[in-house]
Coordinates of C-alpha atoms and ligand atoms in Angstrom, one line a residue:
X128 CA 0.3 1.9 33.2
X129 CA 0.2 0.0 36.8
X130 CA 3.4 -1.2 37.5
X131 CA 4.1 -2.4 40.7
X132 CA 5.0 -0.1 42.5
X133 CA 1.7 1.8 41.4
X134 CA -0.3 -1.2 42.5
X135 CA 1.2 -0.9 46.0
X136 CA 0.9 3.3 46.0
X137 CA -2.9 2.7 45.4
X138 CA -3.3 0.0 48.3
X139 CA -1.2 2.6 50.2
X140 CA -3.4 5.6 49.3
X141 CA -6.8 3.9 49.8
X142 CA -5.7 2.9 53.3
X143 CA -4.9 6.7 54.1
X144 CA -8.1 8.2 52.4
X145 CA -10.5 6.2 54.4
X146 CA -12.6 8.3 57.1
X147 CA -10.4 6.2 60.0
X148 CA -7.3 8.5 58.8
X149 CA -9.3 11.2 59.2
X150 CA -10.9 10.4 62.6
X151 CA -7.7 9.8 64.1
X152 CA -5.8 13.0 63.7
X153 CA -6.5 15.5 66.6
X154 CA -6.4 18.3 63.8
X155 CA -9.7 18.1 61.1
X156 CA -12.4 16.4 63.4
X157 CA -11.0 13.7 65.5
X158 CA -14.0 13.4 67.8
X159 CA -12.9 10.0 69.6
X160 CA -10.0 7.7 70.5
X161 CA -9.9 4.8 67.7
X162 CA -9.5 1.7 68.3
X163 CA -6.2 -0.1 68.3
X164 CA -7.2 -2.2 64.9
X165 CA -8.3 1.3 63.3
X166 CA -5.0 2.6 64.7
X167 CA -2.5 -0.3 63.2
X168 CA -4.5 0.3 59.8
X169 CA -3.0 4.2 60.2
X170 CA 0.0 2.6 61.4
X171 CA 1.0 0.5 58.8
X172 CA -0.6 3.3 56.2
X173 CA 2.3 5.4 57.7
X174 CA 5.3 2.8 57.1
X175 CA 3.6 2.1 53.0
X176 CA 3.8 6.2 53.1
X177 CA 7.6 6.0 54.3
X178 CA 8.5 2.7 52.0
X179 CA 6.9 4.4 48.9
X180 CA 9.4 7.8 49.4
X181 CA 12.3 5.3 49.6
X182 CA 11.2 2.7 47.0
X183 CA 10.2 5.9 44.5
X184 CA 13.6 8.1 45.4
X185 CA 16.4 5.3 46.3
X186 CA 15.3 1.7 45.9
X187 CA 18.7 -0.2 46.1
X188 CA 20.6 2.4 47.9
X189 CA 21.3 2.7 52.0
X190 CA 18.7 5.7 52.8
X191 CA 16.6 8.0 51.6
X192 CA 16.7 11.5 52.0
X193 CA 13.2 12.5 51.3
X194 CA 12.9 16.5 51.0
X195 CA 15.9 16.6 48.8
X196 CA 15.1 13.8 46.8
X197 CA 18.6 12.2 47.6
X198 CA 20.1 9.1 48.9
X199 CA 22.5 8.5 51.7
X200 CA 25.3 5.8 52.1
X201 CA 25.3 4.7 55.7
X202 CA 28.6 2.7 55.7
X203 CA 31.2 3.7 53.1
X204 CA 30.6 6.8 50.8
X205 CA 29.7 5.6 47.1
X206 CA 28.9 2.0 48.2
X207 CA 25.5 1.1 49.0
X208 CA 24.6 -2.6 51.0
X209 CA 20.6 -1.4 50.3
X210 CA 20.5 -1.1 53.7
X211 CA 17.1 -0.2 54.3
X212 CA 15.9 -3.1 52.3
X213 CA 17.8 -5.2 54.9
X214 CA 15.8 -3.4 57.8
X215 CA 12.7 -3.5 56.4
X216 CA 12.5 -7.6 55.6
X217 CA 10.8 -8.7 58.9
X218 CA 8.7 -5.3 59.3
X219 CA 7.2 -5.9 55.7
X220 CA 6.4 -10.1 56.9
X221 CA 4.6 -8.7 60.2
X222 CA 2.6 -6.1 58.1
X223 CA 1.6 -8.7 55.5
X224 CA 3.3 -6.8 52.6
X225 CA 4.4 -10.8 51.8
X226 CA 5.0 -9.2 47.4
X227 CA 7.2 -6.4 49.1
X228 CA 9.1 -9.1 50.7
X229 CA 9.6 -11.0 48.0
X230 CA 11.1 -8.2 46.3
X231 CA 13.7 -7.4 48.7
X232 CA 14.8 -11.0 48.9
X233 CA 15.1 -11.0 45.7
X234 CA 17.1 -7.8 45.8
X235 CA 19.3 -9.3 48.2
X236 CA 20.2 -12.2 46.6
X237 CA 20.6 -10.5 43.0
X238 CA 22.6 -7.1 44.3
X239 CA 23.8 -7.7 48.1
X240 CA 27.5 -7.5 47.6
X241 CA 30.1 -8.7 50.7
X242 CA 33.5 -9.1 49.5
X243 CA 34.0 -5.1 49.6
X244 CA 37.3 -3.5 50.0
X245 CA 36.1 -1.0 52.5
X246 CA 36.4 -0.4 56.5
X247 CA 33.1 -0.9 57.9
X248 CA 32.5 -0.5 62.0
X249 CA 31.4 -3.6 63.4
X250 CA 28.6 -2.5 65.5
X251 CA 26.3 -1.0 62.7
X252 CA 27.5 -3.7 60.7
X253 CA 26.2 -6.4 63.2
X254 CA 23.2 -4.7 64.4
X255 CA 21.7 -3.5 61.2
X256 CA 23.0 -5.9 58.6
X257 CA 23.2 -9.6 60.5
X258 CA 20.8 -8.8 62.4
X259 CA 18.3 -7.3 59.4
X260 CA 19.5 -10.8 56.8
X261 CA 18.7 -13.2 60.6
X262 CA 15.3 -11.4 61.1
X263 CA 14.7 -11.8 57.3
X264 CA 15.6 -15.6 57.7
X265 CA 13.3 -16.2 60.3
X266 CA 10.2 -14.4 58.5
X267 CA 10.7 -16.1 55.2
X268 CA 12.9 -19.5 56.1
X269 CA 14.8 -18.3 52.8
X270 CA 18.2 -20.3 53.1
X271 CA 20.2 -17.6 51.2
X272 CA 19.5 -15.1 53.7
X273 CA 21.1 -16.9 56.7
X274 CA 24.2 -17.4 54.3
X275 CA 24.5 -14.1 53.8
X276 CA 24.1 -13.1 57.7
X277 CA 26.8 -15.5 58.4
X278 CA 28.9 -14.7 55.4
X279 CA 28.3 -10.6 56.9
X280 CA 29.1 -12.2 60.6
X281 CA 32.7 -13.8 59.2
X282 CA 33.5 -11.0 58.0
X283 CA 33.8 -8.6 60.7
X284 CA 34.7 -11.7 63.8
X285 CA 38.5 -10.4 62.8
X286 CA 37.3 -7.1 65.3
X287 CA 37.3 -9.8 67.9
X288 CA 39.8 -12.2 66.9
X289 CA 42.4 -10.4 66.1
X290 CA 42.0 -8.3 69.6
X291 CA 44.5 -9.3 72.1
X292 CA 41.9 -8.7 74.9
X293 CA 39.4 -10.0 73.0
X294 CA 36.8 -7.0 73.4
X295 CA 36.2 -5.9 69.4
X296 CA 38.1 -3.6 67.6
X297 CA 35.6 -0.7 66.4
X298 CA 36.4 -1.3 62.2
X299 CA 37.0 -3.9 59.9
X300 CA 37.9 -4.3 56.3
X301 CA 35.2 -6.6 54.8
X302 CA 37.7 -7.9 51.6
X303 CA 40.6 -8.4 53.9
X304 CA 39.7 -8.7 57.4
X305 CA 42.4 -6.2 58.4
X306 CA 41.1 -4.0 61.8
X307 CA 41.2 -0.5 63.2
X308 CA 40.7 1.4 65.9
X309 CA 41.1 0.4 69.4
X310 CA 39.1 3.4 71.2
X311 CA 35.7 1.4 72.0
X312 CA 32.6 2.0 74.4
X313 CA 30.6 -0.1 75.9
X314 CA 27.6 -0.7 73.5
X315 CA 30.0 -1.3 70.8
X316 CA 31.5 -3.8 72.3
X317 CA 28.4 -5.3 73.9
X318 CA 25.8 -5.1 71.5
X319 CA 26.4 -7.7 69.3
X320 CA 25.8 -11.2 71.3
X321 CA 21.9 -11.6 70.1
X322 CA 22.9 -11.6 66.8
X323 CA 26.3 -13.8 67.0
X324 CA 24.5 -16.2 69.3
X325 CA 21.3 -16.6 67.0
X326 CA 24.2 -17.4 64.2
X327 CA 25.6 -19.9 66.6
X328 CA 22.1 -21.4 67.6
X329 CA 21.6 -21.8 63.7
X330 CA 24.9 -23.4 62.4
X331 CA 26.0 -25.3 65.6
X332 CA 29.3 -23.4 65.1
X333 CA 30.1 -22.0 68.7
X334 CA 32.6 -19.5 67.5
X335 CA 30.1 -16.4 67.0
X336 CA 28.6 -16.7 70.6
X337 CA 32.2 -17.5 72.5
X338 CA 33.6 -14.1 70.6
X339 CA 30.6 -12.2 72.7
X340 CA 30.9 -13.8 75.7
X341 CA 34.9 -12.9 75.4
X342 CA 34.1 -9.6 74.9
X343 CA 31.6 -9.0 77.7
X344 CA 34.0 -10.5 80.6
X345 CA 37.4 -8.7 79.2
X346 CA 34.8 -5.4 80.3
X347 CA 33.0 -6.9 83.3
X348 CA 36.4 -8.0 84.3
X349 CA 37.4 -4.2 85.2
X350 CA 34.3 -3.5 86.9
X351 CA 35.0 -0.9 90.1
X352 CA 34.3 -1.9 93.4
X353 CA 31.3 -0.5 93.0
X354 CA 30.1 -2.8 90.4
X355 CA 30.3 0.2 87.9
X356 CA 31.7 0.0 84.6
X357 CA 32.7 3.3 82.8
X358 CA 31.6 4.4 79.4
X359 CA 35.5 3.9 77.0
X360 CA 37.7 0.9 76.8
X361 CA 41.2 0.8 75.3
X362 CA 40.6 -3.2 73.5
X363 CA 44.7 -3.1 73.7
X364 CA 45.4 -2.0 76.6
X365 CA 42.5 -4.0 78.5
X366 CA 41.5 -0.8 80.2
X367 CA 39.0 2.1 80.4
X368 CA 40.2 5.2 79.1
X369 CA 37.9 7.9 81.4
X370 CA 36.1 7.1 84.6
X371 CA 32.6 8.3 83.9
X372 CA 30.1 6.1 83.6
X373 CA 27.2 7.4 81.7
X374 CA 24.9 4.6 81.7
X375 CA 21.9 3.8 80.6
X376 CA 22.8 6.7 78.0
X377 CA 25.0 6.3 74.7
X378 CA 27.5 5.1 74.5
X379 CA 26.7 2.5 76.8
X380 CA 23.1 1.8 76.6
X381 CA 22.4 -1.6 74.5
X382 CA 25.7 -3.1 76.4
X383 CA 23.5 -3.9 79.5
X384 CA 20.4 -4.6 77.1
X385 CA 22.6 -7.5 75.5
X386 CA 23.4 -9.1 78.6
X387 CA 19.6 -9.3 79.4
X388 CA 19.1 -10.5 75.8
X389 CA 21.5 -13.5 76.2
X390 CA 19.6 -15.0 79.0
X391 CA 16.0 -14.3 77.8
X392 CA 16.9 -15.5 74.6
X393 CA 19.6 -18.6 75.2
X394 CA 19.2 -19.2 79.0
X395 CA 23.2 -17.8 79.7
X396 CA 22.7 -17.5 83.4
X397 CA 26.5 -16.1 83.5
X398 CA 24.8 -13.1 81.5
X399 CA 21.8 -12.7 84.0
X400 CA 24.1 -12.7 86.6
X401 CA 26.3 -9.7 84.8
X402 CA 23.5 -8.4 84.0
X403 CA 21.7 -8.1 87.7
X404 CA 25.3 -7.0 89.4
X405 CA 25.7 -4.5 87.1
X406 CA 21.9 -3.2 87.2
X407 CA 22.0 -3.4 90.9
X408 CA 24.5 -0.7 91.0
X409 CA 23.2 1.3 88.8
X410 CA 20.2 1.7 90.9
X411 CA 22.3 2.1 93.8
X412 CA 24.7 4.6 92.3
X413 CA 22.8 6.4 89.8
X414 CA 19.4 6.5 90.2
X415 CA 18.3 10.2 90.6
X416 CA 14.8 10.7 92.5
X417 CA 15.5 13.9 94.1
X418 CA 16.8 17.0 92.0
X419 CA 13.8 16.1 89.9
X420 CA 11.0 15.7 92.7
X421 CA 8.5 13.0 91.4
X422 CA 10.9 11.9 88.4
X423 CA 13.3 9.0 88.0
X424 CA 16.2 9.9 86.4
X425 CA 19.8 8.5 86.2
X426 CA 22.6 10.4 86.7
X427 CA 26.5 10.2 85.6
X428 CA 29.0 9.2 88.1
X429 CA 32.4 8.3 88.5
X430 CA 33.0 5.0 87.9
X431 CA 35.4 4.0 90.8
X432 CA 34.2 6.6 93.8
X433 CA 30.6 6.8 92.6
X434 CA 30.7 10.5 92.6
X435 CA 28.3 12.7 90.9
X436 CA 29.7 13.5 87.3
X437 CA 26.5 15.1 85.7
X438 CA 22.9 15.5 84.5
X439 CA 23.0 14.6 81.1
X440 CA 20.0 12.3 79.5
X441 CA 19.9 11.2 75.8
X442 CA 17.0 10.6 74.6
X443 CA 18.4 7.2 73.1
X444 CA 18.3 6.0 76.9
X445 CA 14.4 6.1 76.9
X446 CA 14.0 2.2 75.8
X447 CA 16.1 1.3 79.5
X448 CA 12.6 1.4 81.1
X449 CA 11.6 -1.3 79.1
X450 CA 14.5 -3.4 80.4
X451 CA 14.2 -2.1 83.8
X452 CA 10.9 -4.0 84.0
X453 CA 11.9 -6.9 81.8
X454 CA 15.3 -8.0 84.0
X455 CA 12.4 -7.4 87.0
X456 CA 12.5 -3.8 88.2
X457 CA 9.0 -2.9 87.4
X458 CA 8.3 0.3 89.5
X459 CA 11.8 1.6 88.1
X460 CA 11.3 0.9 84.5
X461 CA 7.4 2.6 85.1
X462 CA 8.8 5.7 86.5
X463 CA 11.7 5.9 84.1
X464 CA 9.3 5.8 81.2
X465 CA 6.8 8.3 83.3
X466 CA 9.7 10.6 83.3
X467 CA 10.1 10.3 79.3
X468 CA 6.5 10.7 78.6
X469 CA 6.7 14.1 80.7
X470 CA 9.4 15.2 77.9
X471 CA 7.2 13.8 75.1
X472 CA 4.2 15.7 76.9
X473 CA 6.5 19.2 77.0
X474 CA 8.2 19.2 73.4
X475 CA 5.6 16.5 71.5
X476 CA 8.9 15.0 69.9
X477 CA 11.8 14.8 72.3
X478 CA 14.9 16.5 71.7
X479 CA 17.9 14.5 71.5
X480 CA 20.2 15.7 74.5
X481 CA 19.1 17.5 77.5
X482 CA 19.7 18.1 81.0
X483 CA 17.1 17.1 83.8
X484 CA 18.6 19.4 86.3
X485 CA 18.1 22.7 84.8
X486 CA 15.8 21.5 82.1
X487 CA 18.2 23.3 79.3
X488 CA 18.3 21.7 76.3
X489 CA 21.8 21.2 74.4
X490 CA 20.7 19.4 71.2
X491 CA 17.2 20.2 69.6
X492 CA 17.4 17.9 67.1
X493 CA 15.5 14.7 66.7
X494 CA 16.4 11.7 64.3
X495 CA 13.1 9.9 64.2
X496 CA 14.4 8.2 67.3
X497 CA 12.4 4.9 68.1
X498 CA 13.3 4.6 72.2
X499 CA 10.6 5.3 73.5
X500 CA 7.7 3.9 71.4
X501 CA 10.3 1.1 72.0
X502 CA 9.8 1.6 75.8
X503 CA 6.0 1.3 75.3
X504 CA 6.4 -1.6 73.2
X505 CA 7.7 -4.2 76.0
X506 CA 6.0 -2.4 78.4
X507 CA 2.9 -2.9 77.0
X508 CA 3.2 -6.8 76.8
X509 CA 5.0 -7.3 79.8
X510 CA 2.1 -5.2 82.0
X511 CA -1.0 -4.7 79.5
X512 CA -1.5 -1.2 81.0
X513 CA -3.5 1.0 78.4
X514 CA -0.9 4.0 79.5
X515 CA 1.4 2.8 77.0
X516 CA -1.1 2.4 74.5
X517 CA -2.4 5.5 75.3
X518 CA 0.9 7.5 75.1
X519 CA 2.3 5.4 72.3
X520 CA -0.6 7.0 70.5
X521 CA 0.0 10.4 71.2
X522 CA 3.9 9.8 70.0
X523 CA 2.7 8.3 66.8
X524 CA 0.5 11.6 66.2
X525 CA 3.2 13.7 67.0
X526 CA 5.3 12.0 64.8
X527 CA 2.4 12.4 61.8
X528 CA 2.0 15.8 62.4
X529 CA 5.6 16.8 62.4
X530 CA 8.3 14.5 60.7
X531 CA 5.4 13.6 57.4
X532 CA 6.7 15.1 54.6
X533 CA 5.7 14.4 50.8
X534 CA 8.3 11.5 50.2
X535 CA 7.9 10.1 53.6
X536 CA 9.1 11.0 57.4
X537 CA 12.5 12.9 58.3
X538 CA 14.4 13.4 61.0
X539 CA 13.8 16.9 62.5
X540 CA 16.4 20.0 63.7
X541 CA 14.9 21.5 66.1
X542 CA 12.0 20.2 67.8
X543 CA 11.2 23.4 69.6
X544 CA 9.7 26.3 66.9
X545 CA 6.2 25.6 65.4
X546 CA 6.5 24.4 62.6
X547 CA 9.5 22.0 63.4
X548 CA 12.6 22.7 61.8
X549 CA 13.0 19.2 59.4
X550 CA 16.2 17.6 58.5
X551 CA 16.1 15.5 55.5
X552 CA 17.1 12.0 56.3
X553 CA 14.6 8.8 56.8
X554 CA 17.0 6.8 59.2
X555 CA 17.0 3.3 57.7
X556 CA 16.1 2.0 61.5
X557 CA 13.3 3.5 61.4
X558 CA 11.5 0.7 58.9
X559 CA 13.2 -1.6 61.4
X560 CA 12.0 0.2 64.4
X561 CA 9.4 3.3 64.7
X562 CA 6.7 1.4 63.0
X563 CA 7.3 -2.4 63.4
X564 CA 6.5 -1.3 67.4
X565 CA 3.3 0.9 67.4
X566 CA 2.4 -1.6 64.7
X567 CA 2.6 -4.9 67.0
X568 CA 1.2 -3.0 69.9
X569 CA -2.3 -2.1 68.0
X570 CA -2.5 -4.9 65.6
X571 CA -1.2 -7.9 67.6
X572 CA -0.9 -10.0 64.5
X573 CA -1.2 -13.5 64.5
X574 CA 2.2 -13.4 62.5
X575 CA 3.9 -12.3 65.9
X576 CA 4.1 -14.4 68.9
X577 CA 3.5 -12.0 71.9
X578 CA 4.1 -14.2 74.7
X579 CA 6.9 -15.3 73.6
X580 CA 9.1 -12.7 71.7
X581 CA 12.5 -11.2 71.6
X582 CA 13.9 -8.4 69.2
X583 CA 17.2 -7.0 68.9
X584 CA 18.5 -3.3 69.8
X585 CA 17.8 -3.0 66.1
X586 CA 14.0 -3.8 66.8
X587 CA 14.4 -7.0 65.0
X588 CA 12.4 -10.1 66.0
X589 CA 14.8 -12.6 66.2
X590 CA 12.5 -14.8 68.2
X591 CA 8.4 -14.4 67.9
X592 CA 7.6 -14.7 64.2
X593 CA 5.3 -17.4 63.1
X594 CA 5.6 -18.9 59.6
Ligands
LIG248 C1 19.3 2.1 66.6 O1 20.2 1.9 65.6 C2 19.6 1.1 67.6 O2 18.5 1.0 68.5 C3 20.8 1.3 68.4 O3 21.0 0.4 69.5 C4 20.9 2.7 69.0 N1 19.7 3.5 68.5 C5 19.5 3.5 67.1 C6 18.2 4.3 66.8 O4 18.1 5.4 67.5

């Protein structure tokens, strides 16, 4: 019997048997460099190879672990929000999967369930879940959806409400608004102003965006002398809690891609401003050209003094060269990404945590991180250079040969033995993120407006989608 889930696996399966599949893998005959439309169609065979695990193994719940056959719940144990159908709504509308679509909507609308008595923090929340029902919105201009992200929106705002500062606390309770946890970082607090002020551009209401903007100046108010922040903030107290600054790494990262964000996407000069003062001393105080001759790299200071505090470089930092040459620093953002692609060159998937100075490694692990194809994404609209074509390639291979598994793609343990040691997770960002990029890159669909697009830290397109 063809159900349809059999209909789609055969689309799926005829799009991976063709000789193009064939011809692109380095291993088993590749004798040229396809081109980009034959290399979307591997693409997007590779998302419907990734969708199928989850949709066979744990339609309905948050992610799929797809080696054990398992499920994961992101959020609260035992509770699913079906998060990876959220994060896959506007990846399925710029693929054409319009049926798979449909389905999720539906799914949302029949199972999606808000008023949960559960802590849930804010950040993921916001990112993944407003963002994932706003990005939904705008492919499909289904009302209910846009509902539901504001109805998700109200229901964490007490993090910022109920803070005396006004910079969010990191939990709240989604039945009863009550909030925890005062111990931020930066790109917790930050990272959240796309979303609240594409809620505000939507229902007029002005209460989403003023809560963002609240919480970026009670940070930027503490700024050093320098024009360095630092990487904790007490939301009580008003104050940070350590004085290194570890930026553009986690936990700070998408704080300063946020600030960017508000202006590109809503014209908030104050933002741009932040946003250049801040960047401007990061150059100044943190940019790292030496102990790595011919590399850019940026290292940790103290906050106040400006002192050298480390050498540390998370691999989730890779997408700041892409917004390095979006907020105008070009040769930076080039370089910074020229530095990453050296990594990718050495260990084919790059590890999570490692140090430029000594080149030691301290976490081998990789959790199908989407940074750097991220990188290449806005890199390659903003300049058109083939290199990040090129090299986007060679990740996307990388990432066939290594994190493909029967059920789909998983995160890896160690990128360093041959064969890989695998995890077993399929990160529900990745149908947000991994794909939707190498996928707009090669395809260029007319479904996706690239002169004039913007998409979240999440990797959703909250402005760019044609209907
Ligand atoms: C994603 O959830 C977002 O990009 C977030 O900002 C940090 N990185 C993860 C994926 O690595």
């Amino acid at each position: 019997m063809r159900t349809r889930r059999g209909a789609f696996l055969a689309g799926a399966g005829a799009a991976v048997a063709t000789p193009l599949a064939a011809a692109a893998h380095p291993i088993g005959g590749y004798r040229r460099t396809p081109v980009p439309l034959e290399i979307a169609q591997a693409v997007r065979a590779e998302f419907v190879h990734a969708w199928n695990g989850y949709k066979l193994i744990a339609w309905g719940r948050d992610e799929v672990k797809p080696v054990s056959g398992t499920t994961n719940d992101f959020f609260v144990d035992g509770r699913t929000f079906g998060l990876s159908i959220v994060e896959a709504l506007d990846t399925l509308y710029v693929m054409g999967f319009d049926d798979e679509l449909a389905r999720c909507v539906r799914w949302i609308g029949d199972h999606l369930e808000l008023d949960v008595d559960a802590d849930v923090q804010m950040f993921e929340w916001v990112i993944r879940i407003v963002g994932g029902l706003l990005a939904g919105y705008a492919a499909t201009g289904e009302r209910m959806l846009l509902e539901r992200a504001r109805d998700a929106a109200d229901r964490v705002l007490p993090c910022f409400v109920k803070s005396p500062t006004g910079a969010p606390y990191r939990y709240a309770n989604l039945r009863t608004g009550a909030v925890r946890e005062p111990a931020m970082n930066l790109a917790e607090i930050g990272s959240n102003i796309l979303e609240f002020g594409e809620l505000t551009r939507l229902t007029g209401d002005p209460k989403y965006m003023r809560a963002s903007k609240r919480a970026y100046e009670a940070v930027i108010a503490k700024r050093s002398g320098l024009n360095l922040l630092a990487t904790y903030f007490d939301v009580e107290k008003g104050a940070f809690s350590k004085n290194v600054d570890v930026a553009p790494n986690p936990p700070v990262d998408s704080f300063y891609e946020y600030l960017w964000g508000a202006w590109a996407m809503f014209g908030d000069a104050q933002c741009r401003d932040w946003y250049r003062m801040l960047t401007d001393a990061i150059l100044k105080h943190q940019a790292d050209r030496t102990t790595v001759r011919g590399r850019l790299w940026f290292r940790q200071v103290d906050y106040q003094t400006g002192a050298p505090a480390g050498t540390r470089q998370v691999e989730l930092a890779a997408f700041y060269a892409e917004l390095l040459a979006k907020g105008g620093d070009r040769e930076a953002g080039s370089d910074y990404y020229d530095s990453w692609t050296s990594v990718s060159d050495r260990y084919e998937i790059i590890p999570e945590v490692f140090d430029y100075a000594s080149g030691a490694v301290s976490a081998p692990s990789n959790e199908l991180r989407p940074e750097y194809a991220n990188a290449a994404f806005d890199l390659w609209f903003l300049t058109r250079d083939e290199k990040y074509r090129d090299t986007a390639y060679r990740h996307f291979l990388a990432m066939r040969e290594h994190c493909r598994v029967a059920n789909g793609y998983t995160i890896v343990d160690d990128v360093r033995p041959r064969p890989m040691k695998l995890g077993d997770l399929f990160p529900a960002y990745s149908f947000a993120e991994n794909f939707k990029y190498l996928y707009l890159m090669f395809a260029e669909p007319r479904r996706f407006d690239a002169a004039n697009y913007y998409l979240s830290t999440e990797g959703k397109v909250l402005r760019g989608l044609r209907r």
